[in-house]
PDB file of C-alpha atoms in Angstrom:
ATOM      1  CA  UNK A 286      -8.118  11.833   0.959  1.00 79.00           C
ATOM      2  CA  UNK A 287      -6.999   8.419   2.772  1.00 89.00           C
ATOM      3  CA  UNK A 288      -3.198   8.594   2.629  1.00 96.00           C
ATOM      4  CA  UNK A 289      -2.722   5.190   4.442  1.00 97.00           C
ATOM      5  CA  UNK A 290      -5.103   2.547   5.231  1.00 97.00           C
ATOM      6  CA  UNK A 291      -6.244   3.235   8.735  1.00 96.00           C
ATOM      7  CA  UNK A 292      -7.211   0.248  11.324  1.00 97.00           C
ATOM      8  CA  UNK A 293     -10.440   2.353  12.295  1.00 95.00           C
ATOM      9  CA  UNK A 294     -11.836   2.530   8.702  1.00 96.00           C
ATOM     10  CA  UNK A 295     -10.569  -1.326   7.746  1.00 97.00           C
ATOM     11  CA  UNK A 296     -12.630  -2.468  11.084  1.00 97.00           C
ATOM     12  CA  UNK A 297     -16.111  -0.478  10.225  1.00 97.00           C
ATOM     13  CA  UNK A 298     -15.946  -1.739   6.399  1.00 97.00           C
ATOM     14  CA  UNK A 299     -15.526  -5.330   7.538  1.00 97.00           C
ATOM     15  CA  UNK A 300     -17.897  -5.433  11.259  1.00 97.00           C
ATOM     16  CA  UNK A 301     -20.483  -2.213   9.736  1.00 97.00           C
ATOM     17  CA  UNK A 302     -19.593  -0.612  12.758  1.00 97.00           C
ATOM     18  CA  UNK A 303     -16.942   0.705  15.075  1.00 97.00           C
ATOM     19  CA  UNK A 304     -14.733  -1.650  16.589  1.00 98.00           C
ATOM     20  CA  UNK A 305     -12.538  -1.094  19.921  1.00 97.00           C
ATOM     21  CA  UNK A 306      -9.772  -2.864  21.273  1.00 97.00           C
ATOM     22  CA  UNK A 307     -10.147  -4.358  25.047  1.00 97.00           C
ATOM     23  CA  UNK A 308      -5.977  -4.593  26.118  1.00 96.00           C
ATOM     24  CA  UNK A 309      -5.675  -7.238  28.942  1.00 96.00           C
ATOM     25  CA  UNK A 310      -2.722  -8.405  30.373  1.00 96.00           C
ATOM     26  CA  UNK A 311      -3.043 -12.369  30.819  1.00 96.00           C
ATOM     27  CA  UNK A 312      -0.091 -13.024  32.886  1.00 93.00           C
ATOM     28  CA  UNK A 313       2.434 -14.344  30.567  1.00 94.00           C
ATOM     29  CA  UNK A 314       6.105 -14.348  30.842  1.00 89.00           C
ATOM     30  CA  UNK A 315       8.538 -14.104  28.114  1.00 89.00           C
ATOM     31  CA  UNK A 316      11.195 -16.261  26.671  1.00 85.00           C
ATOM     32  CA  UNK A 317      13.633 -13.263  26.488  1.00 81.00           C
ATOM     33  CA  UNK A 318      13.236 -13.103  30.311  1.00 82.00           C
ATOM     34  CA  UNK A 319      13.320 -16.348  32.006  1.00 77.00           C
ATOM     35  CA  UNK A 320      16.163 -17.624  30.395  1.00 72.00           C
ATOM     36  CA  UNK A 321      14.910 -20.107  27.301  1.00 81.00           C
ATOM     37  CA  UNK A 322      16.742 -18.024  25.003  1.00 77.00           C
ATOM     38  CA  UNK A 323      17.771 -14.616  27.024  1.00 71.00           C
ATOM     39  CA  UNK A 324      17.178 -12.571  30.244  1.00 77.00           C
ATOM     40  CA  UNK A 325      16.280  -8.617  30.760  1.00 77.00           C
ATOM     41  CA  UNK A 326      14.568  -8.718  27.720  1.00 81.00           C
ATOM     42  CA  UNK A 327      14.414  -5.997  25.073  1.00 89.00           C
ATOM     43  CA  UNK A 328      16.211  -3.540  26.169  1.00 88.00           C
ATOM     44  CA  UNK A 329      13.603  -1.274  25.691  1.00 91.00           C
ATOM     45  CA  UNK A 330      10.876  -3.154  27.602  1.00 84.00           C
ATOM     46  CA  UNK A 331      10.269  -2.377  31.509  1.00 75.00           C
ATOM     47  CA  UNK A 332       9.471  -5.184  33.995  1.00 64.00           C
ATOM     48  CA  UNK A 333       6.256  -5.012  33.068  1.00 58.00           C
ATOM     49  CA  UNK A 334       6.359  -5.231  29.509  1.00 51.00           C
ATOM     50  CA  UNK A 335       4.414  -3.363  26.552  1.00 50.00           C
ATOM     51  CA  UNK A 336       1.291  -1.538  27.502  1.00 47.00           C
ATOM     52  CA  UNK A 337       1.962  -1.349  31.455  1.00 44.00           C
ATOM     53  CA  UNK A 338      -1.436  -2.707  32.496  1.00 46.00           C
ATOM     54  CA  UNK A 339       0.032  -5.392  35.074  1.00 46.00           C
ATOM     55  CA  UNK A 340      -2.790  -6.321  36.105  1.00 52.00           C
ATOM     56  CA  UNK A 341      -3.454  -8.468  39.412  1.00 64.00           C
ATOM     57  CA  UNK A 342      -6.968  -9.332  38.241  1.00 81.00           C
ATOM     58  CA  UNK A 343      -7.981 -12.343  36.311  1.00 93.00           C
ATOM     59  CA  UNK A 344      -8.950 -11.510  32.476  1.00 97.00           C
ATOM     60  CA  UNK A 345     -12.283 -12.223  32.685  1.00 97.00           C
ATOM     61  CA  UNK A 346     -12.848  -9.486  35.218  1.00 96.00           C
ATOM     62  CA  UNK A 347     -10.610  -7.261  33.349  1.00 97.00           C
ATOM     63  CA  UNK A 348     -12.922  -7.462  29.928  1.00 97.00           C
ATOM     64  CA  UNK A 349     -15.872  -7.649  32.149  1.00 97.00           C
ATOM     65  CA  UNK A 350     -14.793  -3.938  34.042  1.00 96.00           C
ATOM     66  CA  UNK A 351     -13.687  -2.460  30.982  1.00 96.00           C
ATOM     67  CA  UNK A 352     -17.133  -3.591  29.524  1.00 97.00           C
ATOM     68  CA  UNK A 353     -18.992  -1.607  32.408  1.00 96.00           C
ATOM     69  CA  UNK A 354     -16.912   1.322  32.487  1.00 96.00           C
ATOM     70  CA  UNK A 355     -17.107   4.418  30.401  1.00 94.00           C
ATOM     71  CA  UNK A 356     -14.948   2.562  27.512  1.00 93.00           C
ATOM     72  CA  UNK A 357     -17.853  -0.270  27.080  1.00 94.00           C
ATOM     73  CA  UNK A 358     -20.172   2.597  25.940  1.00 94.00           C
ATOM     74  CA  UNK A 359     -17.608   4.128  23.019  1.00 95.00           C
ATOM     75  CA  UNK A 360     -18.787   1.027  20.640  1.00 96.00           C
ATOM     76  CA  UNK A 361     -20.886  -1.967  20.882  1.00 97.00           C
ATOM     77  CA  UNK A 362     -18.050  -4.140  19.187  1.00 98.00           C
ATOM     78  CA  UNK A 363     -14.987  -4.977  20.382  1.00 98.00           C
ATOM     79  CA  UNK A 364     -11.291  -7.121  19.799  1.00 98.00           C
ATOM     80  CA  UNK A 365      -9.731  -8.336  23.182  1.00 98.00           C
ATOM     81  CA  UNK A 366      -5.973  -7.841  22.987  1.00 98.00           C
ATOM     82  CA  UNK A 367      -3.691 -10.257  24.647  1.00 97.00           C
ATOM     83  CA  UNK A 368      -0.490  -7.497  24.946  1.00 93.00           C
ATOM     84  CA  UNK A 369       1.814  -7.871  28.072  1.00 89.00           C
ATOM     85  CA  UNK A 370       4.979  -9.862  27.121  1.00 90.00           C
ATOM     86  CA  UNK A 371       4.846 -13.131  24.848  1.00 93.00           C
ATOM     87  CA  UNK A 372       0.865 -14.022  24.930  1.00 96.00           C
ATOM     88  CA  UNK A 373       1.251 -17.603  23.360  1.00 96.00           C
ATOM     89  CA  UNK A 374       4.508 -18.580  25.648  1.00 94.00           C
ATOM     90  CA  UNK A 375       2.296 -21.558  27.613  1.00 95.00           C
ATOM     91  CA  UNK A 376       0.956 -24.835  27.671  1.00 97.00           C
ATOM     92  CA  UNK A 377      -1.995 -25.235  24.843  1.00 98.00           C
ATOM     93  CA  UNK A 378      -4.408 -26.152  27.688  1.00 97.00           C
ATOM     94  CA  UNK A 379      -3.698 -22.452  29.882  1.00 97.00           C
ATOM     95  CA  UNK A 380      -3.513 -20.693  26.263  1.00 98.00           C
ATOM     96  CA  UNK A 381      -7.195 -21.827  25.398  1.00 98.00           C
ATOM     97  CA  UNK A 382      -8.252 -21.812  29.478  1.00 97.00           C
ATOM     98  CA  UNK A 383      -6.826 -17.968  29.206  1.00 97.00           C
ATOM     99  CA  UNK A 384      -8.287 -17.214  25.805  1.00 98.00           C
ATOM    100  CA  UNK A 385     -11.654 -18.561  26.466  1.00 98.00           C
ATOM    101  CA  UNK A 386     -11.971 -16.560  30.159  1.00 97.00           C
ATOM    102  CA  UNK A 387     -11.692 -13.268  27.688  1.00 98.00           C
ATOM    103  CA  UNK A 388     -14.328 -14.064  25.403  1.00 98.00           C
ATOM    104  CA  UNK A 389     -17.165 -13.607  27.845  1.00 97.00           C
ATOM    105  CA  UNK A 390     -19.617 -11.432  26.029  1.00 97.00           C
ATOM    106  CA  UNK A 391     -21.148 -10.551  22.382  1.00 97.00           C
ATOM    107  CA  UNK A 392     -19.777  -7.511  21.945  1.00 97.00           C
ATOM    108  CA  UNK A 393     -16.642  -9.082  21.714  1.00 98.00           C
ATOM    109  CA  UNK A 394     -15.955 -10.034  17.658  1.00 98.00           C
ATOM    110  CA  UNK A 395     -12.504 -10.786  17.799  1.00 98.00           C
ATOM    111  CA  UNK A 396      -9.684 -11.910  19.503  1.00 98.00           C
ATOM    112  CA  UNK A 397      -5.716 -10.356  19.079  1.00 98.00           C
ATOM    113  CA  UNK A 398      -2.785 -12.106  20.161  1.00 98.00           C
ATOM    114  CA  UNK A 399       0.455  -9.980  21.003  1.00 97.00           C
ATOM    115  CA  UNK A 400       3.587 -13.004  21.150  1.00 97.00           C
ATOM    116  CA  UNK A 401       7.179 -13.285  19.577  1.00 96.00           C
ATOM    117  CA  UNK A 402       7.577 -15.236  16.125  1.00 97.00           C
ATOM    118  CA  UNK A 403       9.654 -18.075  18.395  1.00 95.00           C
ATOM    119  CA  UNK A 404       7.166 -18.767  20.114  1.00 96.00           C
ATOM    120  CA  UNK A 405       3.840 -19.820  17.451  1.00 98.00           C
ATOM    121  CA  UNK A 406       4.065 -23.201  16.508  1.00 98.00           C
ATOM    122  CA  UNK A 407       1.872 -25.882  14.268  1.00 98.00           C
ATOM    123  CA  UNK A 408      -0.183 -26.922  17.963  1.00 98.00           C
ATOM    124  CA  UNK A 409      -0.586 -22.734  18.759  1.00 98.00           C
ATOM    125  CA  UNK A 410      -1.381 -22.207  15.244  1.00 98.00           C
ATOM    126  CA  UNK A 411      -4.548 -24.601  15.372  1.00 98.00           C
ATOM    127  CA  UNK A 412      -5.364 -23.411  18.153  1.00 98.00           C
ATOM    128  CA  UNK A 413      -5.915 -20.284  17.358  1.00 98.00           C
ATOM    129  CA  UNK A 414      -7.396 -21.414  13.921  1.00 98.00           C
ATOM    130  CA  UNK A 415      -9.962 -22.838  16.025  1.00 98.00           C
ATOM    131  CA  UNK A 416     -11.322 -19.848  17.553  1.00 98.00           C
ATOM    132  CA  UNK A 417     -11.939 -18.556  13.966  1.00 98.00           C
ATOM    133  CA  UNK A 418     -15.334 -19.769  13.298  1.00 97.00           C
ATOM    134  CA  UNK A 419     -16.946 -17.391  15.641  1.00 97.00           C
ATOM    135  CA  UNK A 420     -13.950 -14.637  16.083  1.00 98.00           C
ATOM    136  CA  UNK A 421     -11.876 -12.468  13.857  1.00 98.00           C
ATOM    137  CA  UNK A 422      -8.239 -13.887  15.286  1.00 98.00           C
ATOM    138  CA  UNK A 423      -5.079 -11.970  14.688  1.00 98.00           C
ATOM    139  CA  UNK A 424      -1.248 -12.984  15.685  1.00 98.00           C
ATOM    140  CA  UNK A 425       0.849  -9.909  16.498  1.00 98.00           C
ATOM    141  CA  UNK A 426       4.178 -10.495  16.167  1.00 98.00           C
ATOM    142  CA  UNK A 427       7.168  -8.391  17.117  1.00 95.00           C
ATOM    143  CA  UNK A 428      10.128  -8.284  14.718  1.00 97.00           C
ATOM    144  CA  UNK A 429      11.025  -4.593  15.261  1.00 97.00           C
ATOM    145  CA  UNK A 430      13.733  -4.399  12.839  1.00 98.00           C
ATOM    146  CA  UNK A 431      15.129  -6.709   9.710  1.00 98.00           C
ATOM    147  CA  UNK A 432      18.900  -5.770  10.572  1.00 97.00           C
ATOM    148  CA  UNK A 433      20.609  -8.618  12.186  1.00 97.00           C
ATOM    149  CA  UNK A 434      23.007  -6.351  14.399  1.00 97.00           C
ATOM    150  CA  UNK A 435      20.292  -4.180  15.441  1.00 97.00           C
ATOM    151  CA  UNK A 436      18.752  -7.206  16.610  1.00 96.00           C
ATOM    152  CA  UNK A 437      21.619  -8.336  18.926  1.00 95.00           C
ATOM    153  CA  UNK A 438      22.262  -4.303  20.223  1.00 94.00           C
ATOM    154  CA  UNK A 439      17.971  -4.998  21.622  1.00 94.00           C
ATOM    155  CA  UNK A 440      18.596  -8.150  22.845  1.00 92.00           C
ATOM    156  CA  UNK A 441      15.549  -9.736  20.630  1.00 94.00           C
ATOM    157  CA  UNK A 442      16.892 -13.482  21.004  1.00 90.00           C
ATOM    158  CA  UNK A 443      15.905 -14.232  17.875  1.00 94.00           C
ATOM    159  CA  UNK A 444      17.049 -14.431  14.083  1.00 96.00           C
ATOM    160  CA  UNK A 445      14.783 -13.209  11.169  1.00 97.00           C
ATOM    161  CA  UNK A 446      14.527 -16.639   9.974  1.00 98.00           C
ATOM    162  CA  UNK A 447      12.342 -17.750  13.174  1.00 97.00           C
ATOM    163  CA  UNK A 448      10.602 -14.946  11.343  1.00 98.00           C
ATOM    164  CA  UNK A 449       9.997 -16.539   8.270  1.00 98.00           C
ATOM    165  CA  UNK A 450       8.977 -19.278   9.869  1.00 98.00           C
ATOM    166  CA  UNK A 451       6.135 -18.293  12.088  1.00 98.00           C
ATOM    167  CA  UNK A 452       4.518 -16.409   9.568  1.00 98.00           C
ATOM    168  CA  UNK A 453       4.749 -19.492   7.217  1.00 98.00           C
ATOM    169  CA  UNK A 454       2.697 -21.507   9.952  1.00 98.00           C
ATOM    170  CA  UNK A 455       0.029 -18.640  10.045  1.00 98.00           C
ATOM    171  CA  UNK A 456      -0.046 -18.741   6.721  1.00 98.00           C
ATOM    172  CA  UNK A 457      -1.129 -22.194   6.489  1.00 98.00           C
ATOM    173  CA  UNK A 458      -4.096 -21.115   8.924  1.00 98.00           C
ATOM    174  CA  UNK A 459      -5.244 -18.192   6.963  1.00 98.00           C
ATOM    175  CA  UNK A 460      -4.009 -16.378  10.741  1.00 98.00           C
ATOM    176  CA  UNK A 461      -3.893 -12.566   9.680  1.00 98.00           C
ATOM    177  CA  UNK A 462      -0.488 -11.445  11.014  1.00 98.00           C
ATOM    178  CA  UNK A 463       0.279  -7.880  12.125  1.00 98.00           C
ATOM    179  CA  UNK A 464       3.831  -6.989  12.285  1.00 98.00           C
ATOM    180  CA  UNK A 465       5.298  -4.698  14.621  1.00 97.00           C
ATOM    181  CA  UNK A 466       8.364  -2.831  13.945  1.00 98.00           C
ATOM    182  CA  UNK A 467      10.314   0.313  15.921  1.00 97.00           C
ATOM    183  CA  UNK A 468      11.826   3.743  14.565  1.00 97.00           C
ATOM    184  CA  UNK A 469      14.836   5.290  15.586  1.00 97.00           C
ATOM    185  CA  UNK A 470      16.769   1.881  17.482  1.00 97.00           C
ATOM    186  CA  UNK A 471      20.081   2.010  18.020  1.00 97.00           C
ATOM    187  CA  UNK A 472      23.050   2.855  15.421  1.00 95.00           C
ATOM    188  CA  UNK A 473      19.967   2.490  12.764  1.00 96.00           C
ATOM    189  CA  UNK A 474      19.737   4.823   9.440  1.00 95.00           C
ATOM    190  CA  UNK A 475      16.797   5.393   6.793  1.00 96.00           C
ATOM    191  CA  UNK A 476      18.901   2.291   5.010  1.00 97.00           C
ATOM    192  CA  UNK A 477      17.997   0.107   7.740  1.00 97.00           C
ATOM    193  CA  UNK A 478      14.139   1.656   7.857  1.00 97.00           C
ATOM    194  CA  UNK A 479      14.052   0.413   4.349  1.00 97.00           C
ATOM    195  CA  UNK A 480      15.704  -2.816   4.517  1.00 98.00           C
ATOM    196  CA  UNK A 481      13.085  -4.031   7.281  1.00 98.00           C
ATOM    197  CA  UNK A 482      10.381  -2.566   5.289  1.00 98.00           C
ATOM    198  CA  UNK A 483      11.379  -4.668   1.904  1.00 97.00           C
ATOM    199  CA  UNK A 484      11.457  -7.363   4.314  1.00 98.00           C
ATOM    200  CA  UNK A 485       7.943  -7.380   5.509  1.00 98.00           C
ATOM    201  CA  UNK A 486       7.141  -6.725   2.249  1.00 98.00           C
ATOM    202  CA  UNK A 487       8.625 -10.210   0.856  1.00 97.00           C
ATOM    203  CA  UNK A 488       6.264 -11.711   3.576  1.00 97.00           C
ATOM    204  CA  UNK A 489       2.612 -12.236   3.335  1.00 97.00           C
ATOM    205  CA  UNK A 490       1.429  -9.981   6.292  1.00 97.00           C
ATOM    206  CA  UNK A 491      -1.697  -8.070   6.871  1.00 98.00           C
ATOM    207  CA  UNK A 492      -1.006  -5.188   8.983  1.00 98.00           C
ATOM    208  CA  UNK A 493       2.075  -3.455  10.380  1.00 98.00           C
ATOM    209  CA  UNK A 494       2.680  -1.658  13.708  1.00 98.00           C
ATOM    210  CA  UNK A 495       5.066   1.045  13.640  1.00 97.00           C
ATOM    211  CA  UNK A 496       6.433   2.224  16.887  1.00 94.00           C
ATOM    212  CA  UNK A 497       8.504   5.140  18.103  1.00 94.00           C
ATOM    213  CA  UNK A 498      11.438   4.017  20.216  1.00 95.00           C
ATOM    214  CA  UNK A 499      10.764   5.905  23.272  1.00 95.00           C
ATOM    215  CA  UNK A 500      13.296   5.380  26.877  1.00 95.00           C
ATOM    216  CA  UNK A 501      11.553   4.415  30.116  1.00 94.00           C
ATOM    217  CA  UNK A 502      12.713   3.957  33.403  1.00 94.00           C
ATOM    218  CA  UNK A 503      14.668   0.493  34.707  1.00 92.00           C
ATOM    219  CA  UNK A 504      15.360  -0.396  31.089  1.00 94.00           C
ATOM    220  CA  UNK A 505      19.032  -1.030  29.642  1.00 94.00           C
ATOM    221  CA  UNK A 506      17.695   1.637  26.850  1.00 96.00           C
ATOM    222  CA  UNK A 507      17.421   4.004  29.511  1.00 96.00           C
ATOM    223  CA  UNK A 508      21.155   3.018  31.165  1.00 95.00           C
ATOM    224  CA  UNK A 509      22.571   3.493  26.933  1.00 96.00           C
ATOM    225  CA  UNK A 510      20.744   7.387  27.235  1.00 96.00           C
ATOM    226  CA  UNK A 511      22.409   8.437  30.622  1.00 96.00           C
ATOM    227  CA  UNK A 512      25.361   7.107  29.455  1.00 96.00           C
ATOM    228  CA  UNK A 513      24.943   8.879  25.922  1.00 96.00           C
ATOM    229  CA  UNK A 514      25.506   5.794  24.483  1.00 96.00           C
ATOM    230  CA  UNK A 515      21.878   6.199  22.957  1.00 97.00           C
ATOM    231  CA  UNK A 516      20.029   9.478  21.563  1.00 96.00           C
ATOM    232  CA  UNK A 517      16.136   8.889  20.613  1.00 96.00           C
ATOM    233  CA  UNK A 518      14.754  10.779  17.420  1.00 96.00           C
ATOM    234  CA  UNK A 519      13.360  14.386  17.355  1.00 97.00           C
ATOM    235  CA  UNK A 520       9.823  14.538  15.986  1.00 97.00           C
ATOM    236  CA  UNK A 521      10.514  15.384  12.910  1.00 97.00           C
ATOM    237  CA  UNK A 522      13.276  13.074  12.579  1.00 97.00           C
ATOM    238  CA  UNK A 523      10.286  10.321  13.351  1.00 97.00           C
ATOM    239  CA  UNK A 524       8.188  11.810  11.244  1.00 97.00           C
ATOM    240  CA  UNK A 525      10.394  11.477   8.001  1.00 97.00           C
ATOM    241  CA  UNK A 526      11.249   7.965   8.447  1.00 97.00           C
ATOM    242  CA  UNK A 527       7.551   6.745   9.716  1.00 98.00           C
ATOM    243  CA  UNK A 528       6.758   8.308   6.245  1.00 98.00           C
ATOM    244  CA  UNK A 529       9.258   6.340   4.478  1.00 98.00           C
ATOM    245  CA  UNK A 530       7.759   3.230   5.689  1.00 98.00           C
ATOM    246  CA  UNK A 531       4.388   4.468   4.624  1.00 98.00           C
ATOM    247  CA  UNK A 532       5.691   5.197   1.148  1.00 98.00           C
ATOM    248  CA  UNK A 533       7.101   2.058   0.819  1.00 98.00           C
ATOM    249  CA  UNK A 534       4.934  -0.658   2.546  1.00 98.00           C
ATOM    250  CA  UNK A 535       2.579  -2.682   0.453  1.00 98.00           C
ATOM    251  CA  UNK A 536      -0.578  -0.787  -0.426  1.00 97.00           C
ATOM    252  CA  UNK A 537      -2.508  -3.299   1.031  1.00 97.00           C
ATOM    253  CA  UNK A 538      -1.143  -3.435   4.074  1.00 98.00           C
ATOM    254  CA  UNK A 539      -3.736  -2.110   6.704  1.00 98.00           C
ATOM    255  CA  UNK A 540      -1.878   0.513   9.436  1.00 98.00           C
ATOM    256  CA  UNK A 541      -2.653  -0.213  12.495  1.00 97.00           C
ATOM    257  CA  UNK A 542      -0.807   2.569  14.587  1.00 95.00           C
ATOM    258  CA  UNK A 543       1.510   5.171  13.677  1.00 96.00           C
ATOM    259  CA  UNK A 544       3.292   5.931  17.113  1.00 90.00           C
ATOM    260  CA  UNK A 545       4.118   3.757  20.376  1.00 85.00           C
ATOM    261  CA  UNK A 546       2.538   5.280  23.464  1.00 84.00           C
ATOM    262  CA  UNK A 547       4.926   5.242  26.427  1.00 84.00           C
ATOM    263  CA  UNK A 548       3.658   5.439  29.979  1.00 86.00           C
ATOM    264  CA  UNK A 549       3.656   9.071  31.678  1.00 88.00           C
ATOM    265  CA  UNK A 550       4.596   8.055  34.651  1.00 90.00           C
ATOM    266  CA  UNK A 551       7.898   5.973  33.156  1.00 92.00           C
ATOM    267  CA  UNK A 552       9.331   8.248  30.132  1.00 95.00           C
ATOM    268  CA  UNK A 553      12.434   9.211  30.116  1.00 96.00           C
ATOM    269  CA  UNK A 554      12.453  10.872  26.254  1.00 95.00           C
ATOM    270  CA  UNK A 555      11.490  11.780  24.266  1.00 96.00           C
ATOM    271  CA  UNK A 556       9.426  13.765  25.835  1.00 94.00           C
ATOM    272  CA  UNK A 557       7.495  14.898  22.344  1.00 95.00           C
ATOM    273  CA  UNK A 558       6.152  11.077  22.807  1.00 93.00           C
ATOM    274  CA  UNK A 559       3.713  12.323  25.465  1.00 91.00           C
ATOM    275  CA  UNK A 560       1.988  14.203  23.012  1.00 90.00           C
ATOM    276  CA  UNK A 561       0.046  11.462  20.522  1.00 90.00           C
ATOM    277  CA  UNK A 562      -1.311  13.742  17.769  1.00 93.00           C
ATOM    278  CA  UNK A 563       1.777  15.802  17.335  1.00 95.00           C
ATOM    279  CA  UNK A 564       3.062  12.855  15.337  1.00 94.00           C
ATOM    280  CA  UNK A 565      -0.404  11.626  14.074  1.00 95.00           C
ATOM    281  CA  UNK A 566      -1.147  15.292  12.742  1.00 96.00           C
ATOM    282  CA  UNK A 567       2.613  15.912  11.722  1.00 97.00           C
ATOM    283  CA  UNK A 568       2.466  12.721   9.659  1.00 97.00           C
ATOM    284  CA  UNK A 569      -0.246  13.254   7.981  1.00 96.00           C
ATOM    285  CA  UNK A 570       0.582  17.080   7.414  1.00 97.00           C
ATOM    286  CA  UNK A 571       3.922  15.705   5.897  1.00 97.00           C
ATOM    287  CA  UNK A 572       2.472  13.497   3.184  1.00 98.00           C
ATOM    288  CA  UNK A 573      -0.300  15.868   2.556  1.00 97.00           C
ATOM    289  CA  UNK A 574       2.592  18.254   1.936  1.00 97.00           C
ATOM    290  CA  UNK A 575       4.524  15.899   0.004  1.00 97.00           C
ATOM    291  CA  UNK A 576       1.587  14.524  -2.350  1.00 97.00           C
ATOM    292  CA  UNK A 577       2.412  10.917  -0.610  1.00 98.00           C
ATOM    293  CA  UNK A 578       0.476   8.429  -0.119  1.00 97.00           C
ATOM    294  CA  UNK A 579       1.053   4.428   1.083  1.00 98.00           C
ATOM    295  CA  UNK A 580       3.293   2.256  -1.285  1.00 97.00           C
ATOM    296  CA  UNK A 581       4.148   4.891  -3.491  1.00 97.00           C
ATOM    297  CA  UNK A 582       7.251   3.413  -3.802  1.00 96.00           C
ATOM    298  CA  UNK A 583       6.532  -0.027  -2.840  1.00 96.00           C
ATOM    299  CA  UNK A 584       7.954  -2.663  -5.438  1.00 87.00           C
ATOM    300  CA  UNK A 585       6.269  -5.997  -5.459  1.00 80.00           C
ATOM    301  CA  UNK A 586       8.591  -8.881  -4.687  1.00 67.00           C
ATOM    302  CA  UNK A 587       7.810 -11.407  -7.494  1.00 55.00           C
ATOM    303  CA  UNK A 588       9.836 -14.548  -6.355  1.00 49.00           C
TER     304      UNK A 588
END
């Protein structure tokens, strides 16, 4: 029995086949970093921001070597995902000169955009509309929590109205929208789980992201922890609150990961996030447990 709809299953029923992510790193800054509206960024994000690839390469070669290697061979379908730092913070003409160098081969069916709801607008929105003929295009965008204070505590630079907005302006492009949102941030409770969760909910989004908050080295998050200013969740601490969201998220929501994966050579702690399937398996072991499945307790906003 399905207990939540998983990304893998979603992606053969609509492509017939298996579908694989390519992660490139296109060389993007951030907003939150170079001073437009804040510096240091998240406080949980390292120099070189989610996913660690920092790559020196352009993103042609990097599709093209991840094409040849080993990982070109697990499926003959893929989505390339733009993921270091705020992938739609540019001009339009380097967005679509940056897009278009990652779209290089027909394996490749679709195209996934990692950015922060400040920074999609009516011009980015059409743009990425226009790649939608040929590609299956999807805006990932990071709101992490609904709580306002949490917000400030991360340093997100940002108020859940910009929110609102951005996905409005996908919206109007039939853009699928994937949220992403973190467990166990600072000073936040299962109240706070749920409050961001009924938020989503009142939002026409496709997919969610749900992410353990992890430490790594040369982030504030880490200077909170040696300070003890900050302690991360135990596993089954995550466990019980990823679950909540699961019981609670719109049914048709499709789940497109269940844990973060920090770099081994940067964690700090937990060090339970090193292991992926302790919190895969525990998770599903819990609902199976539990008799729960997705939006078992969701209640649809009617406004």
């Amino acid at each position: 029995m399905e207990r939540y709809k998983h990304l893998n299953k979603w992606l053969k029923d609509k492509f017939g086949e298996r579908v694989l992510k390519i992660c490139v790193d296109g060389g993007f800054s951030c907003p939150n970093r170079d001073g437009k509206c804040g510096v240091g960024g998240c406080i949980f994000c390292s120099e070189k921001g989610s996913g660690e690839h920092n790559n020196k390469i352009d993103i042609s070669a990097q599709v093209k070597n991840h094409l040849e290697s080993y990982r070109g061979k697990r499926a003959n379908k893929f989505i390339v995902y733009f993921q270091n730092f705020t992938n739609t913070y540019d001009t339009i003409k380097n967005l679509k000169r940056k897009y278009d160098s990652a779209l290089i081969n027909e394996k490749i069916v679709g195209l996934s955009i990692g950015t922060r709801p400040d920074c999609i607008n009516e011009d980015i929105a059409k743009l990425l509309h226009s790649y939608q003929n040929k590609y299956y295009v999807m805006v990932e965008l990071g709101l992490q929590t609904s709580n306002e204070n949490t917000a400030r505590i991360i340093n997100r630079c940002y108020p859940n109205s910009t929110f609102t907005k951005a996905v409005k302006i996908l919206n109007k492009y039939n853009i699928p929208i994937i949220t992403h949102i973190m467990i166990g941030l600072p000073n936040e409770n299962k109240n706070d789980i749920l409050s961001t969760v009924e938020f989503i909910n009142s939002h026409k989004t496709d997919g969610i992201k749900i992410h353990s908050t992890y430490i790594v080295a040369n982030t504030k998050l880490n200077n909170m922890y040696q300070k003890n200013k900050y302690t991360p969740l135990t596993l089954d601490e995550y466990i019980s609150q990823c679950c909540l969201v699961l019981t609670h998220i719109n049914p048709e929501i499709v789940i497109h990961r269940i844990s973060g994966d920090a770099p081994k050579n940067l964690l700090i702690a937990p060090l339970w996030n090193l292991h992926k399937k302790w919190s895969i398996n525990g998770i599903d072991k819990y609902m199976e447990e539990n008799n729960l499945h997705q939006g078992q307790f969701y209640i649809e906003n009617k406004k």
